[in-house]
Amino acid sequence: MTPFRSRPARMAALVVRVLLGLFFVVSAIAKWVDIDRFEVHVFSYNLLSLNASFLVARLIVVAELLVGIGLAANIWHKFVNACAVLMLVGFTLFLGYAALVGRTDSCQCMGSLLEMNPVQSMLKNGVLLLLLWVAMFAKPWAWSPKWWLWVPVVLAVPVTLFIVSAPDNWLFGQEDEIYNAERLHEAIGDGGELDALDLDEGKHVVVFVTAGCPFCRMTDQKLASIWQRGGLDSAALVYLVAAKDSTLTPLTLNDTAFMRPAYTVSKETFMMITYGQRPMVMLMDDGEVRGSCHYRNIDEGRIVQFME
C-alpha cells in the first residue's frame, strides 16, 4: 500500500488541499482590496491597453477566488485540479517573462500583504505546485453539489466583484476637472511662476501632484506606460509638485519618484489652480487647456490622440 492510500495520508492531503484553497482565496482578496494598484501593475507591462488592464486584473481575481473556493470545499477534483495547475503554470511562465525583461518590482501576487519579486514568486509557485500534487490525493466528498447549487455561487463571485469594484472606465466619463483658468494663465504667462517652462508654447501634458499622494504615484505609473506604449515625447510630460517655497526647482530622481521632468511649484499656486484636487492632469496646447482629468478617468486613447 502506498502512503497516499492510507487513511492518515489521505487526511493529510485533504488538509493540504483546504489550506491551499484558503491561500488562493486570501491571495485573491488581497488583490481585490488593492485593485487600483494591481490593475496599474498589469498595465505597466505594456501588453494591454488601460481599459483592458482594468478587466484582466479583475478576471484574474475572479479566477483565483473560484479556484480557491473549489480547493477549500474539496469538490470537482479533476476540473479544479486542472484549473489550479494551469493557473500556477501560466503565472509562473509570465513571471519568467517578467524576470527576463528585468522587472524586479513586486509582482503583486499577494497584493500589499507580501511583496515578492518575480524570481521569489516563481519559487513560491513551485512550492504551491508541489503541495497541489500532494492535495490531489485527497479523497473527494461522496456528495457533490448539483449544478443548480454551484452555478449561483460561480456567478455571484464575478458579479459581486464587478459591482463592488467596477472598472474606472465603467464609472467615469471624460468630464473635465474644475480648475482656476485665470490663475493658471497668470502662472504660465510672462513673469509668472511657471513662465520658464514655456507651457504656453506647443503641446504639454501637465500633471499636478504631491509627493505623498498614493493616487499621484499610480497616476505616474499609468502615464509612464501610456508614454512608453505610444512612443510619445517625454519632454511634453511635465510634473508640478507642490512645495512650500515658490522657486521653480527641477527635481532629481532622489527628490521624487515621479517621471522626469518634474518641478516644484509653490503650494499657494498649486492650490489656487487646482482648488486642492490632486492628481490633476491637464492637456495643454499653446497654453490653452483642451481637457483635464483625475486618476480615475485617465483615458489612454484621448491622451495619445491629443499628443499625436
Coordinates of C-alpha atoms in Angstrom, one line a residue, residues 27-151:
S27 CA -4.3 36.0 -2.4
A28 CA -7.4 36.9 -4.5
I29 CA -8.9 39.1 -1.7
A30 CA -5.5 40.8 -1.2
K31 CA -5.5 41.8 -4.8
W32 CA -9.2 42.8 -4.6
V33 CA -8.8 45.2 -1.7
D34 CA -5.9 46.8 -3.5
I35 CA -7.3 46.6 -7.0
D36 CA -6.1 50.0 -8.1
R37 CA -2.5 49.1 -7.6
F38 CA -3.0 45.6 -9.2
E39 CA -4.6 47.0 -12.3
V40 CA -1.8 49.6 -12.7
H41 CA 0.7 46.7 -12.3
V42 CA -1.0 44.7 -15.1
F43 CA -0.9 47.8 -17.3
S44 CA 2.7 48.5 -16.5
Y45 CA 3.8 45.6 -18.7
N46 CA 2.6 47.5 -21.8
L47 CA 0.9 44.4 -23.2
L48 CA -2.7 45.6 -22.8
S49 CA -4.5 48.8 -23.1
L50 CA -5.5 50.7 -19.9
N51 CA -9.2 49.6 -20.3
A52 CA -8.2 46.0 -21.0
S53 CA -6.0 46.0 -17.9
F54 CA -9.0 47.0 -15.7
L55 CA -10.8 44.0 -17.0
V56 CA -8.0 41.5 -16.9
A57 CA -7.0 42.4 -13.4
R58 CA -10.5 41.6 -12.1
L59 CA -10.8 38.4 -14.1
I60 CA -7.5 37.2 -12.5
V61 CA -9.0 37.9 -9.1
V62 CA -12.3 36.1 -10.0
A63 CA -10.4 33.0 -11.4
E64 CA -8.2 32.8 -8.3
L65 CA -11.1 33.2 -6.0
L66 CA -13.2 30.5 -7.7
V67 CA -10.2 28.0 -7.8
G68 CA -9.5 28.7 -4.1
I69 CA -13.2 28.0 -3.2
G70 CA -13.1 24.8 -5.2
L71 CA -9.9 23.6 -3.5
A72 CA -11.1 24.5 0.0
A73 CA -14.5 23.0 -0.5
N74 CA -12.9 19.8 -1.8
I75 CA -15.3 19.4 -4.8
W76 CA -15.0 18.8 -8.6
H77 CA -11.5 17.4 -8.2
K78 CA -10.4 16.9 -11.8
F79 CA -11.7 20.3 -13.0
V80 CA -10.4 22.3 -10.0
N81 CA -7.1 20.5 -10.1
A82 CA -6.7 21.2 -13.8
C83 CA -7.6 24.9 -13.3
A84 CA -5.2 25.3 -10.4
V85 CA -2.3 23.7 -12.3
L86 CA -3.0 25.8 -15.4
M87 CA -3.2 28.9 -13.3
L88 CA 0.0 28.3 -11.5
V89 CA 1.9 27.3 -14.6
G90 CA 0.6 30.3 -16.5
F91 CA 1.5 32.7 -13.7
T92 CA 5.0 31.1 -13.5
L93 CA 5.6 31.4 -17.2
F94 CA 4.6 35.1 -17.1
L95 CA 6.8 35.7 -14.1
G96 CA 9.7 34.1 -16.0
Y97 CA 9.0 36.7 -18.8
A98 CA 8.9 39.5 -16.2
A99 CA 12.3 38.3 -14.8
L100 CA 13.8 38.1 -18.3
V101 CA 12.8 41.7 -19.2
G102 CA 14.4 42.9 -16.0
R103 CA 11.4 43.5 -13.7
T104 CA 12.4 43.5 -10.1
D105 CA 9.4 45.2 -8.5
S106 CA 6.7 43.4 -6.6
C107 CA 4.6 41.0 -8.7
Q108 CA 1.5 41.9 -6.7
C109 CA 0.7 38.2 -6.3
M110 CA -0.3 38.8 -2.7
G111 CA -1.4 42.4 -3.2
S112 CA 0.2 44.6 -0.5
L113 CA 0.3 41.8 2.1
L114 CA 3.6 40.4 0.9
E115 CA 6.0 41.9 -1.6
M116 CA 7.9 39.4 -3.8
N117 CA 9.9 40.0 -6.9
P118 CA 9.3 37.7 -10.0
V119 CA 12.0 35.3 -9.1
Q120 CA 10.8 34.9 -5.5
S121 CA 7.2 34.4 -6.7
M122 CA 8.3 31.7 -9.2
L123 CA 9.8 29.8 -6.3
K124 CA 6.6 30.3 -4.3
N125 CA 4.6 28.9 -7.2
G126 CA 7.0 25.9 -7.4
V127 CA 6.2 25.1 -3.8
L128 CA 2.4 25.5 -4.4
L129 CA 2.6 23.1 -7.4
L130 CA 4.3 20.5 -5.2
L131 CA 1.7 21.0 -2.5
L132 CA -1.0 20.8 -5.1
W133 CA 0.3 17.4 -6.3
V134 CA 0.0 16.2 -2.7
A135 CA -3.5 17.7 -2.4
M136 CA -4.6 15.7 -5.5
F137 CA -4.5 12.5 -3.4
A138 CA -7.2 13.8 -1.1
K139 CA -10.4 11.7 -1.2
P140 CA -13.3 13.7 -2.7
W141 CA -16.6 14.0 -0.8
A142 CA -19.1 11.3 -1.5
W143 CA -21.6 14.0 -2.3
S144 CA -21.0 16.8 -4.8
P145 CA -23.2 19.9 -5.3
K146 CA -25.8 19.8 -8.1
W147 CA -25.5 22.3 -10.9
W148 CA -28.4 24.4 -9.5
L149 CA -26.4 24.9 -6.3
W150 CA -23.0 25.7 -7.7
V151 CA -24.0 27.9 -10.7

